[in-house]
């Protein structure tokens, strides 16, 4: 890998030898002085279009910069500058030939991939011989090439034995179909829940459900249930919750899973929780995900002092007119004003709205 820290120190040294400020160097390269500062601190690198200009300013070669001034016999990169020149000139076929012929190693190409635009990198990659690739190389290129090119590379190496770690590394960058094929090929034995959780975001609910069918038996932690929740079906999530919770769920756990479980499952979980009291703020969070009937029951378990007018507004779309009317009567209307009434009006009965309007008018609010 490129040693950006050493390269940054070398760029700083060259700049000082030229008696230039970071601002002066930035102006010559048409970049910001903040960019130059990041180069010199080793936090980033000049892109492939800027490197030749930087080398020209300092009177050195791109190879000199990429090797941080190392003498020729100690250099890791010996022809990278030539490849950069080909790429920056749009000669992607010539750049690919340098790699195919071994003039530039695949390791060097992978190292400089972050400096090349994805569209250009794709063109070079498409012209490379299949023999120069292996799965490890593809894994390191994955963040920088397009998904279509990456899919093709993976399919070209389909005869190789694939380690699970490589699958998880490339998963975010592959198309769903290619990733599924790769997982199918890799699955010689069942997976653990932990392994499934790592790739679940990229596979789709139906496929993750199937993987869970084949998962190794073992203890499932609550954290893994939370991790998997957005990526599996409601039915499968409910099964996992039953398995992990064993009938002992706390309200904050239910709240965290509520968006993924569905009203029927939320209602059941809340029933098993057996609460005598529920905080108003938690009820507001749960309201969109439970049935109207169950929400009405839980509202009665909130301390009256916790139900201010703003929380009633938050609950209003989910409660029904009769219940909103009752809550407003219970809480009182001392804080009612035209803005609050406007927010609540669509969810109250006409009689209640009419009464509140008259009250506001009598108070000249």
mmCIF file of C-alpha atoms in Angstrom:
data_model
loop_
_atom_site.group_PDB
_atom_site.id
_atom_site.type_symbol
_atom_site.label_atom_id
_atom_site.label_comp_id
_atom_site.label_asym_id
_atom_site.label_seq_id
_atom_site.Cartn_x
_atom_site.Cartn_y
_atom_site.Cartn_z
ATOM 1 C CA UNK A 1 0.000 0.000 0.000
ATOM 2 C CA UNK A 2 1.036 3.586 -0.562
ATOM 3 C CA UNK A 3 2.767 5.126 2.431
ATOM 4 C CA UNK A 4 0.925 8.439 2.341
ATOM 5 C CA UNK A 5 2.745 9.699 5.414
ATOM 6 C CA UNK A 6 6.176 9.305 3.799
ATOM 7 C CA UNK A 7 4.921 10.749 0.529
ATOM 8 C CA UNK A 8 3.494 13.709 2.428
ATOM 9 C CA UNK A 9 6.814 14.346 4.157
ATOM 10 C CA UNK A 10 8.559 14.187 0.766
ATOM 11 C CA UNK A 11 6.125 16.664 -0.812
ATOM 12 C CA UNK A 12 6.663 19.001 2.132
ATOM 13 C CA UNK A 13 10.440 18.680 1.728
ATOM 14 C CA UNK A 14 10.274 19.459 -2.002
ATOM 15 C CA UNK A 15 8.047 22.478 -1.401
ATOM 16 C CA UNK A 16 10.388 23.907 1.212
ATOM 17 C CA UNK A 17 13.388 23.346 -1.048
ATOM 18 C CA UNK A 18 11.574 25.477 -3.644
ATOM 19 C CA UNK A 19 10.927 28.091 -0.921
ATOM 20 C CA UNK A 20 7.196 27.939 -1.625
ATOM 21 C CA UNK A 21 4.277 28.316 0.739
ATOM 22 C CA UNK A 22 1.402 25.858 0.682
ATOM 23 C CA UNK A 23 -0.771 28.611 -0.784
ATOM 24 C CA UNK A 24 1.712 29.288 -3.607
ATOM 25 C CA UNK A 25 1.927 25.593 -4.451
ATOM 26 C CA UNK A 26 -1.858 25.286 -4.346
ATOM 27 C CA UNK A 27 -2.237 28.234 -6.735
ATOM 28 C CA UNK A 28 0.126 26.649 -9.263
ATOM 29 C CA UNK A 29 -1.800 23.371 -9.147
ATOM 30 C CA UNK A 30 -5.251 24.993 -9.052
ATOM 31 C CA UNK A 31 -6.168 23.257 -5.798
ATOM 32 C CA UNK A 32 -6.924 24.580 -2.319
ATOM 33 C CA UNK A 33 -4.169 25.140 0.216
ATOM 34 C CA UNK A 34 -6.146 22.815 2.512
ATOM 35 C CA UNK A 35 -5.609 20.036 -0.044
ATOM 36 C CA UNK A 36 -1.850 20.639 -0.020
ATOM 37 C CA UNK A 37 -1.890 20.610 3.771
ATOM 38 C CA UNK A 38 -3.663 17.231 3.773
ATOM 39 C CA UNK A 39 -1.118 15.794 1.323
ATOM 40 C CA UNK A 40 1.762 16.858 3.518
ATOM 41 C CA UNK A 41 0.125 15.423 6.642
ATOM 42 C CA UNK A 42 -0.416 12.117 4.841
ATOM 43 C CA UNK A 43 -4.198 12.378 5.115
ATOM 44 C CA UNK A 44 -4.796 12.240 1.365
ATOM 45 C CA UNK A 45 -2.994 12.058 -1.975
ATOM 46 C CA UNK A 46 -2.983 14.209 -5.112
ATOM 47 C CA UNK A 47 -5.211 12.656 -7.758
ATOM 48 C CA UNK A 48 -3.874 11.156 -10.950
ATOM 49 C CA UNK A 49 -4.369 14.391 -12.873
ATOM 50 C CA UNK A 50 -2.517 16.495 -10.316
ATOM 51 C CA UNK A 51 0.490 14.243 -9.732
ATOM 52 C CA UNK A 52 2.202 14.949 -13.090
ATOM 53 C CA UNK A 53 1.778 18.706 -12.541
ATOM 54 C CA UNK A 54 3.147 18.391 -9.015
ATOM 55 C CA UNK A 55 6.169 16.495 -10.315
ATOM 56 C CA UNK A 56 6.751 19.163 -12.967
ATOM 57 C CA UNK A 57 6.632 21.985 -10.408
ATOM 58 C CA UNK A 58 9.291 20.264 -8.310
ATOM 59 C CA UNK A 59 11.415 19.056 -11.238
ATOM 60 C CA UNK A 60 11.048 15.401 -10.280
ATOM 61 C CA UNK A 61 9.167 12.403 -11.690
ATOM 62 C CA UNK A 62 5.890 10.914 -10.543
ATOM 63 C CA UNK A 63 7.871 7.813 -9.591
ATOM 64 C CA UNK A 64 10.021 9.981 -7.316
ATOM 65 C CA UNK A 65 6.916 11.229 -5.503
ATOM 66 C CA UNK A 66 5.220 7.831 -5.276
ATOM 67 C CA UNK A 67 8.396 6.357 -3.786
ATOM 68 C CA UNK A 68 8.875 9.319 -1.430
ATOM 69 C CA UNK A 69 12.332 10.030 -2.852
ATOM 70 C CA UNK A 70 13.765 6.540 -2.313
ATOM 71 C CA UNK A 71 16.789 5.655 -4.425
ATOM 72 C CA UNK A 72 16.029 3.504 -7.478
ATOM 73 C CA UNK A 73 17.261 0.223 -6.023
ATOM 74 C CA UNK A 74 14.978 0.640 -2.987
ATOM 75 C CA UNK A 75 11.896 1.677 -4.922
ATOM 76 C CA UNK A 76 8.650 -0.245 -4.796
ATOM 77 C CA UNK A 77 7.132 1.701 -7.703
ATOM 78 C CA UNK A 78 9.396 1.930 -10.750
ATOM 79 C CA UNK A 79 7.068 2.457 -13.704
ATOM 80 C CA UNK A 80 4.014 3.899 -12.024
ATOM 81 C CA UNK A 81 4.704 7.359 -13.414
ATOM 82 C CA UNK A 82 4.577 6.044 -16.974
ATOM 83 C CA UNK A 83 1.249 4.375 -16.299
ATOM 84 C CA UNK A 84 -0.078 7.591 -14.765
ATOM 85 C CA UNK A 85 0.922 9.486 -17.881
ATOM 86 C CA UNK A 86 -0.949 7.002 -20.062
ATOM 87 C CA UNK A 87 -4.056 7.170 -17.897
ATOM 88 C CA UNK A 88 -4.057 10.958 -17.605
ATOM 89 C CA UNK A 89 -3.742 11.134 -21.406
ATOM 90 C CA UNK A 90 -6.774 8.889 -21.815
ATOM 91 C CA UNK A 91 -4.663 5.984 -23.103
ATOM 92 C CA UNK A 92 -6.332 3.331 -20.973
ATOM 93 C CA UNK A 93 -5.461 0.516 -23.362
ATOM 94 C CA UNK A 94 -1.750 1.357 -23.154
ATOM 95 C CA UNK A 95 -1.986 1.571 -19.359
ATOM 96 C CA UNK A 96 -3.641 -1.853 -19.244
ATOM 97 C CA UNK A 97 -0.932 -3.315 -21.455
ATOM 98 C CA UNK A 98 1.732 -2.157 -18.994
ATOM 99 C CA UNK A 99 -0.006 -4.273 -16.340
ATOM 100 C CA UNK A 100 -0.672 -7.239 -18.625
ATOM 101 C CA UNK A 101 2.988 -7.334 -19.655
ATOM 102 C CA UNK A 102 4.209 -7.130 -16.062
ATOM 103 C CA UNK A 103 5.874 -3.749 -16.558
ATOM 104 C CA UNK A 104 3.620 -2.496 -13.764
ATOM 105 C CA UNK A 105 2.573 -5.056 -11.172
ATOM 106 C CA UNK A 106 -1.028 -5.686 -10.220
ATOM 107 C CA UNK A 107 -0.098 -4.757 -6.669
ATOM 108 C CA UNK A 108 1.035 -1.334 -7.875
ATOM 109 C CA UNK A 109 -2.187 -0.887 -9.828
ATOM 110 C CA UNK A 110 -4.268 -1.740 -6.761
ATOM 111 C CA UNK A 111 -2.240 0.666 -4.627
ATOM 112 C CA UNK A 112 -2.907 3.624 -6.916
ATOM 113 C CA UNK A 113 -6.571 2.767 -7.602
ATOM 114 C CA UNK A 114 -7.836 5.292 -5.009
ATOM 115 C CA UNK A 115 -6.196 8.078 -7.031
ATOM 116 C CA UNK A 116 -7.983 7.234 -10.281
ATOM 117 C CA UNK A 117 -11.540 8.198 -11.212
ATOM 118 C CA UNK A 118 -13.917 5.232 -11.191
ATOM 119 C CA UNK A 119 -14.866 5.690 -14.853
ATOM 120 C CA UNK A 120 -11.204 5.627 -15.931
ATOM 121 C CA UNK A 121 -10.354 2.774 -13.597
ATOM 122 C CA UNK A 122 -13.209 0.743 -15.091
ATOM 123 C CA UNK A 123 -11.841 1.236 -18.611
ATOM 124 C CA UNK A 124 -8.365 0.079 -17.598
ATOM 125 C CA UNK A 125 -9.719 -2.859 -15.605
ATOM 126 C CA UNK A 126 -11.906 -4.061 -18.477
ATOM 127 C CA UNK A 127 -8.816 -4.331 -20.696
ATOM 128 C CA UNK A 128 -6.776 -6.398 -18.249
ATOM 129 C CA UNK A 129 -6.146 -10.100 -18.821
ATOM 130 C CA UNK A 130 -8.095 -12.467 -16.625
ATOM 131 C CA UNK A 131 -4.851 -14.118 -15.529
ATOM 132 C CA UNK A 132 -3.679 -11.002 -13.653
ATOM 133 C CA UNK A 133 -6.651 -11.191 -11.273
ATOM 134 C CA UNK A 134 -7.287 -13.237 -8.186
ATOM 135 C CA UNK A 135 -9.929 -12.829 -5.518
ATOM 136 C CA UNK A 136 -7.588 -11.005 -3.171
ATOM 137 C CA UNK A 137 -6.844 -8.434 -5.884
ATOM 138 C CA UNK A 138 -10.539 -8.037 -6.641
ATOM 139 C CA UNK A 139 -11.273 -7.522 -2.950
ATOM 140 C CA UNK A 140 -8.829 -4.602 -2.809
ATOM 141 C CA UNK A 141 -10.146 -3.081 -6.046
ATOM 142 C CA UNK A 142 -13.797 -3.417 -5.013
ATOM 143 C CA UNK A 143 -14.276 0.035 -3.431
ATOM 144 C CA UNK A 144 -12.944 1.813 -6.509
ATOM 145 C CA UNK A 145 -14.442 0.128 -9.588
ATOM 146 C CA UNK A 146 -18.057 0.153 -10.737
ATOM 147 C CA UNK A 147 -20.397 -2.642 -9.667
ATOM 148 C CA UNK A 148 -20.824 -3.954 -13.229
ATOM 149 C CA UNK A 149 -17.072 -4.294 -13.703
ATOM 150 C CA UNK A 150 -16.720 -5.858 -10.272
ATOM 151 C CA UNK A 151 -19.511 -8.350 -10.994
ATOM 152 C CA UNK A 152 -17.735 -9.422 -14.164
ATOM 153 C CA UNK A 153 -14.411 -9.825 -12.366
ATOM 154 C CA UNK A 154 -15.989 -11.993 -9.684
ATOM 155 C CA UNK A 155 -17.697 -14.158 -12.282
ATOM 156 C CA UNK A 156 -14.386 -14.590 -14.122
ATOM 157 C CA UNK A 157 -12.824 -16.043 -10.993
ATOM 158 C CA UNK A 158 -15.760 -18.316 -10.190
ATOM 159 C CA UNK A 159 -13.534 -21.407 -10.344
ATOM 160 C CA UNK A 160 -11.421 -20.276 -7.410
ATOM 161 C CA UNK A 161 -12.105 -21.381 -3.866
ATOM 162 C CA UNK A 162 -13.593 -18.424 -2.027
ATOM 163 C CA UNK A 163 -13.005 -17.630 1.618
ATOM 164 C CA UNK A 164 -15.872 -16.150 3.593
ATOM 165 C CA UNK A 165 -13.819 -13.117 4.638
ATOM 166 C CA UNK A 166 -13.465 -12.123 0.988
ATOM 167 C CA UNK A 167 -17.218 -12.439 0.454
ATOM 168 C CA UNK A 168 -17.913 -10.084 3.344
ATOM 169 C CA UNK A 169 -15.325 -7.580 2.104
ATOM 170 C CA UNK A 170 -16.735 -7.322 -1.429
ATOM 171 C CA UNK A 171 -20.408 -7.590 -0.418
ATOM 172 C CA UNK A 172 -21.094 -3.824 -0.251
ATOM 173 C CA UNK A 173 -19.829 -3.329 -3.800
ATOM 174 C CA UNK A 174 -21.448 -6.208 -5.709
ATOM 175 C CA UNK A 175 -24.887 -6.359 -7.258
ATOM 176 C CA UNK A 176 -27.379 -8.354 -5.207
ATOM 177 C CA UNK A 177 -27.596 -11.163 -7.788
ATOM 178 C CA UNK A 178 -23.826 -11.638 -8.013
ATOM 179 C CA UNK A 179 -23.447 -11.548 -4.250
ATOM 180 C CA UNK A 180 -26.122 -14.213 -3.837
ATOM 181 C CA UNK A 181 -24.355 -16.460 -6.347
ATOM 182 C CA UNK A 182 -21.091 -15.920 -4.514
ATOM 183 C CA UNK A 183 -22.678 -16.793 -1.180
ATOM 184 C CA UNK A 184 -24.276 -19.915 -2.681
ATOM 185 C CA UNK A 185 -20.889 -21.023 -3.980
ATOM 186 C CA UNK A 186 -19.177 -20.337 -0.674
ATOM 187 C CA UNK A 187 -21.721 -22.103 1.508
ATOM 188 C CA UNK A 188 -20.213 -25.495 2.094
ATOM 189 C CA UNK A 189 -21.595 -25.592 5.611
ATOM 190 C CA UNK A 190 -24.133 -23.572 7.537
ATOM 191 C CA UNK A 191 -23.325 -20.056 8.668
ATOM 192 C CA UNK A 192 -23.405 -18.556 12.111
ATOM 193 C CA UNK A 193 -25.819 -15.749 12.934
ATOM 194 C CA UNK A 194 -22.814 -13.434 13.225
ATOM 195 C CA UNK A 195 -21.656 -14.242 9.687
ATOM 196 C CA UNK A 196 -25.138 -13.717 8.288
ATOM 197 C CA UNK A 197 -25.468 -10.377 10.075
ATOM 198 C CA UNK A 198 -22.332 -9.052 8.346
ATOM 199 C CA UNK A 199 -23.758 -9.428 4.835
ATOM 200 C CA UNK A 200 -27.492 -9.118 5.563
ATOM 201 C CA UNK A 201 -27.731 -5.456 4.425
ATOM 202 C CA UNK A 202 -26.775 -6.436 0.873
ATOM 203 C CA UNK A 203 -28.806 -9.583 0.203
ATOM 204 C CA UNK A 204 -32.531 -8.845 0.504
ATOM 205 C CA UNK A 205 -35.037 -10.123 3.074
ATOM 206 C CA UNK A 206 -36.095 -13.309 1.297
ATOM 207 C CA UNK A 207 -32.517 -14.496 0.886
ATOM 208 C CA UNK A 208 -31.491 -13.619 4.445
ATOM 209 C CA UNK A 209 -34.500 -15.579 5.701
ATOM 210 C CA UNK A 210 -33.247 -18.608 3.751
ATOM 211 C CA UNK A 211 -29.767 -18.223 5.218
ATOM 212 C CA UNK A 212 -31.245 -18.143 8.696
ATOM 213 C CA UNK A 213 -32.988 -21.440 7.933
ATOM 214 C CA UNK A 214 -29.519 -22.897 7.437
ATOM 215 C CA UNK A 215 -27.875 -21.085 10.333
ATOM 216 C CA UNK A 216 -25.997 -23.050 12.933
ATOM 217 C CA UNK A 217 -27.866 -23.608 16.152
ATOM 218 C CA UNK A 218 -26.479 -21.486 18.902
ATOM 219 C CA UNK A 219 -27.216 -18.712 21.304
ATOM 220 C CA UNK A 220 -28.503 -15.545 19.638
ATOM 221 C CA UNK A 221 -27.821 -12.266 21.368
ATOM 222 C CA UNK A 222 -30.241 -9.374 21.442
ATOM 223 C CA UNK A 223 -27.709 -7.176 19.636
ATOM 224 C CA UNK A 224 -27.746 -9.525 16.629
ATOM 225 C CA UNK A 225 -31.541 -9.473 16.546
ATOM 226 C CA UNK A 226 -31.385 -5.674 16.414
ATOM 227 C CA UNK A 227 -28.737 -5.806 13.677
ATOM 228 C CA UNK A 228 -30.761 -8.208 11.534
ATOM 229 C CA UNK A 229 -34.146 -6.557 12.106
ATOM 230 C CA UNK A 230 -34.136 -4.214 9.068
ATOM 231 C CA UNK A 231 -33.046 -7.001 6.714
ATOM 232 C CA UNK A 232 -35.375 -9.924 7.463
ATOM 233 C CA UNK A 233 -39.101 -10.522 7.131
ATOM 234 C CA UNK A 234 -41.481 -9.590 9.933
ATOM 235 C CA UNK A 235 -42.333 -13.231 10.457
ATOM 236 C CA UNK A 236 -38.706 -14.270 10.863
ATOM 237 C CA UNK A 237 -37.978 -11.311 13.123
ATOM 238 C CA UNK A 238 -40.899 -12.247 15.358
ATOM 239 C CA UNK A 239 -39.509 -15.797 15.605
ATOM 240 C CA UNK A 240 -36.066 -14.521 16.602
ATOM 241 C CA UNK A 241 -37.558 -12.172 19.163
ATOM 242 C CA UNK A 242 -39.514 -15.036 20.728
ATOM 243 C CA UNK A 243 -36.370 -17.153 20.831
ATOM 244 C CA UNK A 244 -34.196 -14.484 22.410
ATOM 245 C CA UNK A 245 -36.687 -12.791 24.700
ATOM 246 C CA UNK A 246 -38.283 -15.919 26.150
ATOM 247 C CA UNK A 247 -41.291 -13.829 27.150
ATOM 248 C CA UNK A 248 -39.217 -11.223 28.990
ATOM 249 C CA UNK A 249 -38.991 -8.120 26.821
ATOM 250 C CA UNK A 250 -38.442 -4.653 28.187
ATOM 251 C CA UNK A 251 -40.270 -1.711 26.691
ATOM 252 C CA UNK A 252 -37.113 -0.080 25.274
ATOM 253 C CA UNK A 253 -36.346 -3.304 23.380
ATOM 254 C CA UNK A 254 -39.816 -3.334 21.862
ATOM 255 C CA UNK A 255 -39.462 0.327 20.903
ATOM 256 C CA UNK A 256 -36.198 -0.328 19.057
ATOM 257 C CA UNK A 257 -37.737 -3.102 16.939
ATOM 258 C CA UNK A 258 -41.145 -1.511 16.414
ATOM 259 C CA UNK A 259 -40.520 -0.181 12.863
ATOM 260 C CA UNK A 260 -39.744 -3.698 11.612
ATOM 261 C CA UNK A 261 -42.246 -5.966 13.378
ATOM 262 C CA UNK A 262 -45.698 -4.913 12.216
ATOM 263 C CA UNK A 263 -48.707 -3.931 14.319
ATOM 264 C CA UNK A 264 -49.865 -7.441 15.147
ATOM 265 C CA UNK A 265 -46.474 -8.489 16.510
ATOM 266 C CA UNK A 266 -46.031 -5.241 18.428
ATOM 267 C CA UNK A 267 -49.432 -5.692 20.067
ATOM 268 C CA UNK A 268 -48.511 -9.223 21.157
ATOM 269 C CA UNK A 269 -45.165 -8.136 22.580
ATOM 270 C CA UNK A 270 -46.746 -5.297 24.514
ATOM 271 C CA UNK A 271 -49.316 -7.681 25.952
ATOM 272 C CA UNK A 272 -46.580 -10.023 27.192
ATOM 273 C CA UNK A 273 -44.718 -7.059 28.695
ATOM 274 C CA UNK A 274 -47.645 -6.624 31.099
ATOM 275 C CA UNK A 275 -47.146 -2.938 31.878
ATOM 276 C CA UNK A 276 -49.071 -1.095 34.560
ATOM 277 C CA UNK A 277 -47.551 2.187 33.454
ATOM 278 C CA UNK A 278 -45.926 3.519 30.291
ATOM 279 C CA UNK A 279 -44.079 6.780 29.794
ATOM 280 C CA UNK A 280 -45.739 9.234 27.448
ATOM 281 C CA UNK A 281 -42.584 9.727 25.364
ATOM 282 C CA UNK A 282 -42.219 5.981 24.752
ATOM 283 C CA UNK A 283 -45.874 5.752 23.788
ATOM 284 C CA UNK A 284 -45.352 8.534 21.244
ATOM 285 C CA UNK A 285 -42.497 6.521 19.702
ATOM 286 C CA UNK A 286 -44.563 3.327 19.555
ATOM 287 C CA UNK A 287 -47.820 4.877 18.353
ATOM 288 C CA UNK A 288 -47.195 4.610 14.573
ATOM 289 C CA UNK A 289 -46.463 0.885 14.854
ATOM 290 C CA UNK A 290 -49.311 -0.520 16.952
ATOM 291 C CA UNK A 291 -53.027 -0.988 16.427
ATOM 292 C CA UNK A 292 -55.410 1.812 17.318
ATOM 293 C CA UNK A 293 -57.144 -0.420 19.857
ATOM 294 C CA UNK A 294 -53.949 -1.258 21.723
ATOM 295 C CA UNK A 295 -52.779 2.336 21.628
ATOM 296 C CA UNK A 296 -56.046 3.446 23.189
ATOM 297 C CA UNK A 297 -55.516 0.934 26.005
ATOM 298 C CA UNK A 298 -51.979 2.138 26.689
ATOM 299 C CA UNK A 299 -52.950 5.805 26.723
ATOM 300 C CA UNK A 300 -54.934 5.037 29.860
ATOM 301 C CA UNK A 301 -51.709 3.815 31.511
ATOM 302 C CA UNK A 302 -49.906 7.129 31.057
ATOM 303 C CA UNK A 303 -49.804 9.505 33.993
ATOM 304 C CA UNK A 304 -52.032 12.488 33.232
ATOM 305 C CA UNK A 305 -49.222 14.878 34.093
ATOM 306 C CA UNK A 306 -47.026 13.411 31.330
ATOM 307 C CA UNK A 307 -49.608 13.972 28.596
ATOM 308 C CA UNK A 308 -49.149 17.601 27.650
ATOM 309 C CA UNK A 309 -50.828 19.101 24.614
ATOM 310 C CA UNK A 310 -47.764 18.604 22.384
ATOM 311 C CA UNK A 311 -47.669 14.862 23.047
ATOM 312 C CA UNK A 312 -51.374 14.653 22.324
ATOM 313 C CA UNK A 313 -50.670 16.294 18.950
ATOM 314 C CA UNK A 314 -48.022 13.630 18.267
ATOM 315 C CA UNK A 315 -50.466 10.840 19.174
ATOM 316 C CA UNK A 316 -53.467 12.350 17.415
ATOM 317 C CA UNK A 317 -53.002 10.767 13.936
ATOM 318 C CA UNK A 318 -53.096 7.280 15.480
ATOM 319 C CA UNK A 319 -55.819 7.464 18.137
ATOM 320 C CA UNK A 320 -59.201 8.252 16.621
ATOM 321 C CA UNK A 321 -61.526 11.194 17.263
ATOM 322 C CA UNK A 322 -63.311 9.882 20.361
ATOM 323 C CA UNK A 323 -60.047 9.225 22.155
ATOM 324 C CA UNK A 324 -58.558 12.578 21.206
ATOM 325 C CA UNK A 325 -61.663 14.307 22.542
ATOM 326 C CA UNK A 326 -61.352 12.403 25.823
ATOM 327 C CA UNK A 327 -57.656 13.179 26.181
ATOM 328 C CA UNK A 328 -58.152 16.885 25.627
ATOM 329 C CA UNK A 329 -60.880 16.955 28.258
ATOM 330 C CA UNK A 330 -58.595 15.061 30.641
ATOM 331 C CA UNK A 331 -55.562 17.282 30.064
ATOM 332 C CA UNK A 332 -57.460 20.543 29.960
ATOM 333 C CA UNK A 333 -57.465 23.380 27.471
ATOM 334 C CA UNK A 334 -55.609 26.090 29.365
ATOM 335 C CA UNK A 335 -52.699 25.996 26.911
ATOM 336 C CA UNK A 336 -54.878 25.833 23.814
ATOM 337 C CA UNK A 337 -54.141 28.417 21.143
ATOM 338 C CA UNK A 338 -55.068 28.765 17.456
ATOM 339 C CA UNK A 339 -51.894 27.034 16.228
ATOM 340 C CA UNK A 340 -52.414 24.007 18.479
ATOM 341 C CA UNK A 341 -56.083 23.829 17.569
ATOM 342 C CA UNK A 342 -55.177 23.890 13.869
ATOM 343 C CA UNK A 343 -52.837 20.932 14.409
ATOM 344 C CA UNK A 344 -55.438 18.920 16.310
ATOM 345 C CA UNK A 345 -58.569 19.829 14.354
ATOM 346 C CA UNK A 346 -58.309 17.074 11.685
ATOM 347 C CA UNK A 347 -58.337 14.429 14.430
ATOM 348 C CA UNK A 348 -61.128 15.718 16.701
ATOM 349 C CA UNK A 349 -64.891 15.565 16.459
ATOM 350 C CA UNK A 350 -66.690 18.559 15.004
ATOM 351 C CA UNK A 351 -68.358 19.177 18.328
ATOM 352 C CA UNK A 352 -65.014 19.351 20.139
ATOM 353 C CA UNK A 353 -63.495 21.658 17.523
ATOM 354 C CA UNK A 354 -66.536 23.920 17.661
ATOM 355 C CA UNK A 355 -66.383 24.073 21.447
ATOM 356 C CA UNK A 356 -62.680 24.918 21.468
ATOM 357 C CA UNK A 357 -63.137 27.618 18.844
ATOM 358 C CA UNK A 358 -65.842 29.238 20.968
ATOM 359 C CA UNK A 359 -63.599 29.033 24.021
ATOM 360 C CA UNK A 360 -60.734 30.730 22.196
ATOM 361 C CA UNK A 361 -63.038 33.456 20.942
ATOM 362 C CA UNK A 362 -64.397 34.065 24.427
ATOM 363 C CA UNK A 363 -60.836 34.453 25.688
ATOM 364 C CA UNK A 364 -59.920 36.666 22.719
ATOM 365 C CA UNK A 365 -56.981 34.364 21.912
#
